[in-house]
Short mmCIF file of C-alpha atoms in Angstrom, two decimals:
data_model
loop_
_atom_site.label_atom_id
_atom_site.label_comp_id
_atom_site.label_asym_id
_atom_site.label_seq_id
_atom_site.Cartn_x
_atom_site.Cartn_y
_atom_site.Cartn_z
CA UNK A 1062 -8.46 12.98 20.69
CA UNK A 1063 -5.06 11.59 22.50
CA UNK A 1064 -2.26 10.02 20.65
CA UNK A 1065 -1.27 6.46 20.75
CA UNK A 1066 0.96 7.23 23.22
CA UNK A 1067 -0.86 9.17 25.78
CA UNK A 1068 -3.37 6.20 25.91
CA UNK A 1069 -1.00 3.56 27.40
CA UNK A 1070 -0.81 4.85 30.93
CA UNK A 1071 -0.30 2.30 33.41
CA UNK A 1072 -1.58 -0.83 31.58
CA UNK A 1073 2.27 -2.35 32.44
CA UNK A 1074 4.20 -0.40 35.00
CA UNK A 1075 7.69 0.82 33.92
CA UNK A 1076 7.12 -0.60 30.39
CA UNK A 1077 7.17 2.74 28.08
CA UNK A 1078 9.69 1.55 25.36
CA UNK A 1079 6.97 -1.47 25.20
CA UNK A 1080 4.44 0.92 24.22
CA UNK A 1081 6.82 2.90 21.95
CA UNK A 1082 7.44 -0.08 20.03
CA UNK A 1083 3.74 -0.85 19.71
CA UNK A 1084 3.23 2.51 18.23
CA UNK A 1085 5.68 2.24 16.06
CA UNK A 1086 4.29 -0.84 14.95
CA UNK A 1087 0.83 0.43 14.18
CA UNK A 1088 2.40 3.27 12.08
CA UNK A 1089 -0.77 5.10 10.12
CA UNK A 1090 -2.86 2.57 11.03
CA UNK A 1091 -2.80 4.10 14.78
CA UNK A 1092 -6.29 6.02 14.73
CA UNK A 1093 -7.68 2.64 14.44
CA UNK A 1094 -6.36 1.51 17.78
CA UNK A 1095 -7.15 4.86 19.27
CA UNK A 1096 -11.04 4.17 18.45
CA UNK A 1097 -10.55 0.93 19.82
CA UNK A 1098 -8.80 2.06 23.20
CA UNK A 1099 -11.41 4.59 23.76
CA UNK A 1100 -14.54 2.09 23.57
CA UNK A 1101 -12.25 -0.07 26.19
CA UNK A 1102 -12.42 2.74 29.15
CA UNK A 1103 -16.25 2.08 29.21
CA UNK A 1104 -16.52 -0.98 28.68
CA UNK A 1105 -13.27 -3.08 30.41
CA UNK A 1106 -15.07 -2.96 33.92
CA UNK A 1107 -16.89 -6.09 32.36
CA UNK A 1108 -14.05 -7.95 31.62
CA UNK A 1109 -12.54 -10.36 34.14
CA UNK A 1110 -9.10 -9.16 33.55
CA UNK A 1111 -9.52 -5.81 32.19
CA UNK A 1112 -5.66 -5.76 32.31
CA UNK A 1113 -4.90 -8.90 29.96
CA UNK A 1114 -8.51 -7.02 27.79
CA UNK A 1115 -6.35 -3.89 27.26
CA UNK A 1116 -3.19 -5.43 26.86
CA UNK A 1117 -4.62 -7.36 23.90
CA UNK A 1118 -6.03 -4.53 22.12
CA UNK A 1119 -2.44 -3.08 21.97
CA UNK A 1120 -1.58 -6.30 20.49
CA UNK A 1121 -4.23 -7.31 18.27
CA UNK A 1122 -2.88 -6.38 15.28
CA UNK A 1123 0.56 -5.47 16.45
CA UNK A 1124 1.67 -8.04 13.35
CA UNK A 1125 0.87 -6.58 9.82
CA UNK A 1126 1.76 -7.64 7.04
CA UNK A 1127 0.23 -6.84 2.97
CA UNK A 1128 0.76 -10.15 2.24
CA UNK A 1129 -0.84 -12.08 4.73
CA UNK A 1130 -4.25 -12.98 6.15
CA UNK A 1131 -6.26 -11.40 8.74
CA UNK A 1132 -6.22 -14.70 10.14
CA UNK A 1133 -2.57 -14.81 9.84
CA UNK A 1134 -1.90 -11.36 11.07
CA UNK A 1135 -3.77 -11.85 14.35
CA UNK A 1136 -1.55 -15.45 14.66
CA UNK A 1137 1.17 -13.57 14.71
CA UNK A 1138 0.26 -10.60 16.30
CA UNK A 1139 -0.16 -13.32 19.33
CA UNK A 1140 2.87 -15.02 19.15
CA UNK A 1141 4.55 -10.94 18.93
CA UNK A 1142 2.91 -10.73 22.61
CA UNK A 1143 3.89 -14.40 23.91
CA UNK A 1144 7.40 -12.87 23.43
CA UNK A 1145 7.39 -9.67 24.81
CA UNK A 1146 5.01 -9.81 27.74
CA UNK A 1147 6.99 -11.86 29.91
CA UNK A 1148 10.46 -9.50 29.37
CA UNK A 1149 8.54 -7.12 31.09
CA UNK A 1150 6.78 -9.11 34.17
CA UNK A 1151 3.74 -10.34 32.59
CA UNK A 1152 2.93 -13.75 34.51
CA UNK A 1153 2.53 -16.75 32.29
CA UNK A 1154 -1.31 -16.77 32.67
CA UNK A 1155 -1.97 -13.11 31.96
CA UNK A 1156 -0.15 -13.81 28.65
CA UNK A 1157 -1.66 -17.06 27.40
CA UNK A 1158 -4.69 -14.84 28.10
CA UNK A 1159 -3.94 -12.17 25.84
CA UNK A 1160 -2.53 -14.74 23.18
CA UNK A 1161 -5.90 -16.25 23.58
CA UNK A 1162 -7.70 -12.75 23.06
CA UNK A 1163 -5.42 -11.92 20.38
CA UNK A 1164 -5.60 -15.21 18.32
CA UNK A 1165 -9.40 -15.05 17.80
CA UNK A 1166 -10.19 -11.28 18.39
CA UNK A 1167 -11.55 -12.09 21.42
CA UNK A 1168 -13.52 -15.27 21.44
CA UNK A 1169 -15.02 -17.36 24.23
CA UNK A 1170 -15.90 -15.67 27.70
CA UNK A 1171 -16.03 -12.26 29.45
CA UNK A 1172 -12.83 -11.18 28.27
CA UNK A 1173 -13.55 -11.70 24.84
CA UNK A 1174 -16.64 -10.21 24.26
CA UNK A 1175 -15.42 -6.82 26.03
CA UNK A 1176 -12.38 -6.98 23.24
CA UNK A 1177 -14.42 -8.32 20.42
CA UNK A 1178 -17.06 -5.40 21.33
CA UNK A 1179 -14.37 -2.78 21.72
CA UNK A 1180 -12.78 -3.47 18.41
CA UNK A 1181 -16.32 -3.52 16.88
CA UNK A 1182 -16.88 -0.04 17.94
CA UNK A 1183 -15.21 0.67 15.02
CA UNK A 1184 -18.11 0.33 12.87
CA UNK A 1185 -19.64 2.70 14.37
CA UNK A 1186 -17.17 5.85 14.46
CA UNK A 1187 -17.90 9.17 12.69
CA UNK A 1188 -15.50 7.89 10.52
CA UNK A 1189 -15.92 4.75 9.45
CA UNK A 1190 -16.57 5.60 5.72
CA UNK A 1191 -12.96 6.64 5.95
CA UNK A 1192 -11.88 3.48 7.42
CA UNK A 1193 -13.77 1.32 5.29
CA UNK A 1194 -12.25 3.22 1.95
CA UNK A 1195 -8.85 1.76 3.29
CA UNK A 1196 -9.87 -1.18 3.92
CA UNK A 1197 -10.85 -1.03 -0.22
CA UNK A 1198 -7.51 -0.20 -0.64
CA UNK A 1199 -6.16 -3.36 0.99
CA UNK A 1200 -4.58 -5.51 -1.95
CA UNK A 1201 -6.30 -8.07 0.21
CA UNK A 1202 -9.64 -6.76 -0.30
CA UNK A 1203 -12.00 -8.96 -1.99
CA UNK A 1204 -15.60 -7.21 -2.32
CA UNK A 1205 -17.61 -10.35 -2.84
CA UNK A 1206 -16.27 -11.70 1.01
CA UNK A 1207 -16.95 -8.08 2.19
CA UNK A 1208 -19.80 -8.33 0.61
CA UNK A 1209 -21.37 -11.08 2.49
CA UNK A 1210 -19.63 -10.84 5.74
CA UNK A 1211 -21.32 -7.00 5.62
CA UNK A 1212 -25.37 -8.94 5.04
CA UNK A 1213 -24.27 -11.40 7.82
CA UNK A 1214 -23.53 -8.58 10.37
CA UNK A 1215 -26.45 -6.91 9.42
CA UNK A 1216 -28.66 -10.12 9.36
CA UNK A 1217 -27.57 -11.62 12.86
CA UNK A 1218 -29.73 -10.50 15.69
CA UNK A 1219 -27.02 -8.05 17.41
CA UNK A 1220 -23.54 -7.16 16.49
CA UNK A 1221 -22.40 -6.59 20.18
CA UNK A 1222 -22.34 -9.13 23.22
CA UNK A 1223 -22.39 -6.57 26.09
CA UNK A 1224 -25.77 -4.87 26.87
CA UNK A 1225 -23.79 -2.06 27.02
CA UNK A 1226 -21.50 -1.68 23.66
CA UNK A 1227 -25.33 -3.00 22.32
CA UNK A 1228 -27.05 0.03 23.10
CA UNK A 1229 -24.24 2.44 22.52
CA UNK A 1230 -23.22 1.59 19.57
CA UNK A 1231 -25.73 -0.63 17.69
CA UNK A 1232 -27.82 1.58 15.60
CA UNK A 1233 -24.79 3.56 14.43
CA UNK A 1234 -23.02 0.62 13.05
CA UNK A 1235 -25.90 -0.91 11.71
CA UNK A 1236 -26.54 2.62 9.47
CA UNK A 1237 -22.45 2.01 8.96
CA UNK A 1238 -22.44 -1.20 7.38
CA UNK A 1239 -25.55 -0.56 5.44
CA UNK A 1240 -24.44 2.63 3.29
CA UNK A 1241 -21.23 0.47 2.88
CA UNK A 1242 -22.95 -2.55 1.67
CA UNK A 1243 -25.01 -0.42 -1.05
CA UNK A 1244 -21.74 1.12 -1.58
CA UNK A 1245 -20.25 -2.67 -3.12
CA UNK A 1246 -23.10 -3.45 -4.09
CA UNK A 1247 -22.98 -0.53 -6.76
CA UNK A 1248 -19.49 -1.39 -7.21
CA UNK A 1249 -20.08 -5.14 -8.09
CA UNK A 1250 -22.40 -3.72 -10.63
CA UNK A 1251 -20.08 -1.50 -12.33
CA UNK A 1252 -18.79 -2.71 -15.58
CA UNK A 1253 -16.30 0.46 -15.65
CA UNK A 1254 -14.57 0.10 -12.39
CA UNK A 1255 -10.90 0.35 -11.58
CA UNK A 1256 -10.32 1.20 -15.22
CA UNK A 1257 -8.04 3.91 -14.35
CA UNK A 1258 -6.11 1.95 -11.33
CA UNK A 1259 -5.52 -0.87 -14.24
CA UNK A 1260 -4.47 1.34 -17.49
CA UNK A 1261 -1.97 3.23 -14.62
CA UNK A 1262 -0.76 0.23 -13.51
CA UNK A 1263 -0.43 -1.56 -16.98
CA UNK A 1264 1.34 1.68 -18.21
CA UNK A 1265 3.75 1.85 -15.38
CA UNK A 1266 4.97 -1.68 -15.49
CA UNK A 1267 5.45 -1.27 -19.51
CA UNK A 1268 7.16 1.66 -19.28
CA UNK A 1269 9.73 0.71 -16.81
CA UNK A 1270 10.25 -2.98 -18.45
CA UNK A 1271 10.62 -1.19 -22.26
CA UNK A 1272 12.96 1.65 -19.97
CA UNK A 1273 14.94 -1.86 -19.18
CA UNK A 1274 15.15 -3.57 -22.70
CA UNK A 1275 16.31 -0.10 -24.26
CA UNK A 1276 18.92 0.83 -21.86
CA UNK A 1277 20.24 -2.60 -22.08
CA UNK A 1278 20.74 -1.82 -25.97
CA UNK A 1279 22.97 1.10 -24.93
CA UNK A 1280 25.80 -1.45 -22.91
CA UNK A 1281 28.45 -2.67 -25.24
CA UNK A 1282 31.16 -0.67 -26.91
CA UNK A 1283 30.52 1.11 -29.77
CA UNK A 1284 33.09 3.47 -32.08
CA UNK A 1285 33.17 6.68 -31.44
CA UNK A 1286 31.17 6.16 -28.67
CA UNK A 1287 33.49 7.12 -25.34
CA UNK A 1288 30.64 5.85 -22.66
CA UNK A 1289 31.50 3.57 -20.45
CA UNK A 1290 30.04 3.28 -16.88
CA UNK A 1291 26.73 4.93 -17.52
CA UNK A 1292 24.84 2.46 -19.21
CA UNK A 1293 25.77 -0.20 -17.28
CA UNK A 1294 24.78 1.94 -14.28
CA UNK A 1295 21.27 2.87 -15.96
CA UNK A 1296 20.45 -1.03 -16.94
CA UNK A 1297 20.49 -1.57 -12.93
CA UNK A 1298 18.65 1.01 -11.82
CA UNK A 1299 16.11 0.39 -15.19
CA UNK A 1300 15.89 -3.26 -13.68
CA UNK A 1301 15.18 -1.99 -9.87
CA UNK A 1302 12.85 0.54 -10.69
CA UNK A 1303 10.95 -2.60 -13.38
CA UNK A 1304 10.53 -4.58 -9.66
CA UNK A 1305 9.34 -1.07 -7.75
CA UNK A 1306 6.48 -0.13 -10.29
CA UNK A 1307 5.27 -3.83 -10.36
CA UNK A 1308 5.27 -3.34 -6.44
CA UNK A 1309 3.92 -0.05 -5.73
CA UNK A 1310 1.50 -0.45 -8.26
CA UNK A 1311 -0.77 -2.91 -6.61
CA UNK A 1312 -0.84 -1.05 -3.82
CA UNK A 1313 -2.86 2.24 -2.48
CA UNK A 1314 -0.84 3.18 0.84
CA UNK A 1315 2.12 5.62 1.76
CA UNK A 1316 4.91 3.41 1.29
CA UNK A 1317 4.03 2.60 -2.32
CA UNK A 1318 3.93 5.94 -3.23
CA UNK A 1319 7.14 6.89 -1.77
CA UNK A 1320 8.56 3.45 -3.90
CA UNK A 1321 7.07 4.63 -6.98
CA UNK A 1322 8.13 7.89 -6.79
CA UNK A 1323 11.50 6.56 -6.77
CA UNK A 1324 12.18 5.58 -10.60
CA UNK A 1325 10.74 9.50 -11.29
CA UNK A 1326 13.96 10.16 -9.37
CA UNK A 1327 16.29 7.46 -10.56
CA UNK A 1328 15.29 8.96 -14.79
CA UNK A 1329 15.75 12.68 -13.39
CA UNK A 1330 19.23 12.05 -12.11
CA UNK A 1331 20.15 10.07 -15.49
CA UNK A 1332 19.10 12.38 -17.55
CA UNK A 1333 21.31 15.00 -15.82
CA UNK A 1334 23.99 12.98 -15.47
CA UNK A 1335 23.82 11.69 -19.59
CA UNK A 1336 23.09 15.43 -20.72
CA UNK A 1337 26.70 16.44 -17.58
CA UNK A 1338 29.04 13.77 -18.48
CA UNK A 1339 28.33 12.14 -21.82
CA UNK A 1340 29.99 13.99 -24.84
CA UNK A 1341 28.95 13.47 -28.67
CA UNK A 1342 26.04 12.63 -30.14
CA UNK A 1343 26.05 8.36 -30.32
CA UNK A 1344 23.54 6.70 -30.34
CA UNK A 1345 23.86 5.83 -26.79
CA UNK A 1346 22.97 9.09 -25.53
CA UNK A 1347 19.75 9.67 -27.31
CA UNK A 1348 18.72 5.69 -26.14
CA UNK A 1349 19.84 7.09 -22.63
CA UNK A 1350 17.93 9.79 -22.53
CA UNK A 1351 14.71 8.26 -23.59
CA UNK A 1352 15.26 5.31 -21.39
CA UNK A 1353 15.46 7.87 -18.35
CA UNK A 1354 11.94 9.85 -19.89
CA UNK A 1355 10.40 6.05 -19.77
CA UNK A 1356 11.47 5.45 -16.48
CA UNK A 1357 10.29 9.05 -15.51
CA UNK A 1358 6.62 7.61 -17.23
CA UNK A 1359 6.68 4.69 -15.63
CA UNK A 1360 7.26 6.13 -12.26
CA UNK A 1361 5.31 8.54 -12.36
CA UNK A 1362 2.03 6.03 -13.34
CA UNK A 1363 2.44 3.77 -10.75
CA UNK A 1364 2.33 6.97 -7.99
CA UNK A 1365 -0.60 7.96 -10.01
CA UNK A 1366 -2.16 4.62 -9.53
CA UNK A 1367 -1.79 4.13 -5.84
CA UNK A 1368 -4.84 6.84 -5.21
CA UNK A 1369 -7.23 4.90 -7.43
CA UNK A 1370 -9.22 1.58 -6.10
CA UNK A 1371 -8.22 -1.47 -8.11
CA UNK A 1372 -10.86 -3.35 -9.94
CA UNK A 1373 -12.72 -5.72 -7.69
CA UNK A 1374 -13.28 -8.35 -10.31
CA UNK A 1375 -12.78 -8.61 -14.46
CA UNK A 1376 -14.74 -6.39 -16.04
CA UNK A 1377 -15.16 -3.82 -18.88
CA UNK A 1378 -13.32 -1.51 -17.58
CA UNK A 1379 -10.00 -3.37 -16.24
CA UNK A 1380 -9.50 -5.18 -19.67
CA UNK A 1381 -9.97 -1.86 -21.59
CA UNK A 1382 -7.26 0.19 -19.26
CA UNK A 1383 -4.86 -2.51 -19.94
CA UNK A 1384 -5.36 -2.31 -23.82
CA UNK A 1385 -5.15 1.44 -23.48
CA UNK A 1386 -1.88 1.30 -21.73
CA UNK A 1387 -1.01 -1.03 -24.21
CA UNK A 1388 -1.71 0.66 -26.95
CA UNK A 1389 -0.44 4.28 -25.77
CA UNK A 1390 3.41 2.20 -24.83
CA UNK A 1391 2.93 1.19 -28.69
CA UNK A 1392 2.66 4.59 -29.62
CA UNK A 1393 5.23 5.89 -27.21
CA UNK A 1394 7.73 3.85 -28.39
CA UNK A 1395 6.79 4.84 -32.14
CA UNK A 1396 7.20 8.38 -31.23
CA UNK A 1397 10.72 7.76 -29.34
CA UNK A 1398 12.05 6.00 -32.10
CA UNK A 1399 11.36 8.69 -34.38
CA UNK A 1400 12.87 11.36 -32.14
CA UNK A 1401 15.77 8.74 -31.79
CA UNK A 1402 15.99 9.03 -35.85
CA UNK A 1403 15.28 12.25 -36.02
CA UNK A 1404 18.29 12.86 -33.43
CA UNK A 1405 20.92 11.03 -35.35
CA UNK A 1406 20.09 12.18 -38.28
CA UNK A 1407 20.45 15.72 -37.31
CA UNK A 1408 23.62 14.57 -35.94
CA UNK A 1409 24.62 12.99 -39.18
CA UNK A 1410 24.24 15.69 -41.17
CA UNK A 1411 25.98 18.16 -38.53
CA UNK A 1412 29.47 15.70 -38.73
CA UNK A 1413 28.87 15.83 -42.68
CA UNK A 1414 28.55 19.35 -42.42
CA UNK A 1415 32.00 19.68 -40.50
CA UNK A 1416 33.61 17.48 -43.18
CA UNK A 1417 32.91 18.92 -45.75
CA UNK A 1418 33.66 22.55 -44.39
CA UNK A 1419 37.28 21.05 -43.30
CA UNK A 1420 37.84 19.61 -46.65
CA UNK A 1421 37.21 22.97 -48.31
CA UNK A 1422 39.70 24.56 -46.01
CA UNK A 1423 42.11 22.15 -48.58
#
């Protein structure tokens, strides 16, 4: 299949860094547009302006955004091509055209049912079981509206307007939406579901916020203690890392993981530099050390996290992952406070032992 790229052509003479933008703009979520792009080079002779057609599948969902609508996404994936187009030539018709297109996904007319049909022809790729997993993955997924826009699609008469997209493509989205449909269906019916996305998640955020509230212990001066700049140093990045896990952990894409895999980092690096650069054995260091494990934990849950499906609703098995991360930060915290006792105690005894060996020297 052809990249992104290779698929502009012509569509706007002279306009290449256009189309690199676009691409860049679509990011992972390219191979959707490809699909799309194809289904328009048999069906765009339909359209009255097969021009303004293609140029709005480029834009369609140029906009993206995790935190917005799909409504809102294709608002301002229009108002994205009301500035552009005419910077490189577009005539003011052609582009309230492909705001129009854009807006609605294709809507009233010729125009729009080639575009509305093209981006349809998604549902009935090889691959849509693929697609529709990341659409699960959406933090704007809800599986109830999936749910029923799914038995809508399949209850209406036709999915397609053309004749043409109707007989190419019908029966294959039709089998499509069905196996998805009994898909949520046995997922609405699951009282277990997303227990592991939850319990990762739940552990994660705990781990980094207790990370936080223990380093934050270790700022002050202390006798005996010569750290200075460390703590301070770890509290921050504790604190940054608290707002990344709670981020990245709601999420199932790329950039999450990359986020949450930065606290993993930000404990490795502390530990080396405590273990490099701090000398004795206060109580800071040991608090240091296990704050940079926690954050290590914490990070390292969230990236676990981002390959599971979230719970679609309450159930079963999202309130028992939370009281199992719960309970296992109780315990964690029991265990590092004994090693933290255990440390200073050895560490005690070791200054007694030098004592008392220098006072026998007498």
């Amino acid at each position: 299949m052809a990249g992104l790229r290779e698929l502009w052509g012509e569509v706007i003479p002279g306009a290449g860094d256009l189309a690199d933008q676009l691409v860049r703009r679509y990011g992972y979520r390219a191979k959707y547009l490809i699909v799309i792009l194809n289904a328009l080079d048999s069906l765009e002779h339909l359209a009255t302006d097969p021009v303004a057609v293609r140029l709005a599948a480029w834009f369609h969902r140029a906009a993206y955004s995790a935190n917005r609508t799909a409504m809102d996404d294709a608002a301002a994936s229009a108002r994205l091509a009301e500035k552009l187009l005419p910077e490189y030539g577009v005539d003011e018709m052609r582009t309230a055209e492909v705001a129009r297109l854009v807006s609605y996904s294709g809507g009233e007319g010729a125009n729009g049912a080639v575009l509305q049909d093209a981006v349809n022809a998604l549902l009935a790729d090889p691959e849509y079981a693929t697609f529709a997993a990341e659409i699960r993955r959406d933090t704007r997924f809800d599986i109830g509206v999936r749910r029923e826009q799914l038995r809508a699609m399949l209850a209406s008469g036709r999915i397609y307007r053309t004749d043409l997209a109707h007989e190419r493509y019908e029966p294959a989205a039709r089998a499509n939406l069905a196996a998805e449909l009994e898909l949520l269906d046995h997922m609405a019916l699951s009282r277990w579901h997303g227990w592991q996305h939850s319990a990762l998640s739940m552990l994660a955020i705990m781990a980094a916020g207790a990370a936080a509230a223990g380093l934050g212990g270790a700022v002050g001066p202390r006798p005996h203690d010569r750290v200075s700049w460390q703590p301070v140093l770890m509290v921050a990045l504790a604190l940054v890392s608290l707002f990344a896990v709670t981020w990245a952990a709601r999420r199932t894409d790329r950039t999450a993981r990359l986020v949450a895999a930065a606290p993993v980092a930000i404990g490795l690096v502390g530990a080396v530099v405590v273990l490099a650069s701090v000398s004795g054995p206060g109580p800071r260091v040991t608090t240091m050390l296990l704050g940079s494990v926690a954050l290590i934990l914490g990070g390292a849950a969230a990236f676990a996290a981002t390959w599971f499906t979230p719970a679609v609703a309450r159930n079963r098995g999202r309130t028992v992952g939370i009281l199992g991360a719960a309970v296992a930060v109780i315990l964690l915290g029991i265990l590092f406070d004994a090693v933290q006792n255990s440390h200073l105690l050895g560490a005690n005894e070791h200054v007694d032992h030098r004592h008392d060996a220098a006072a026998g020297t007498h």
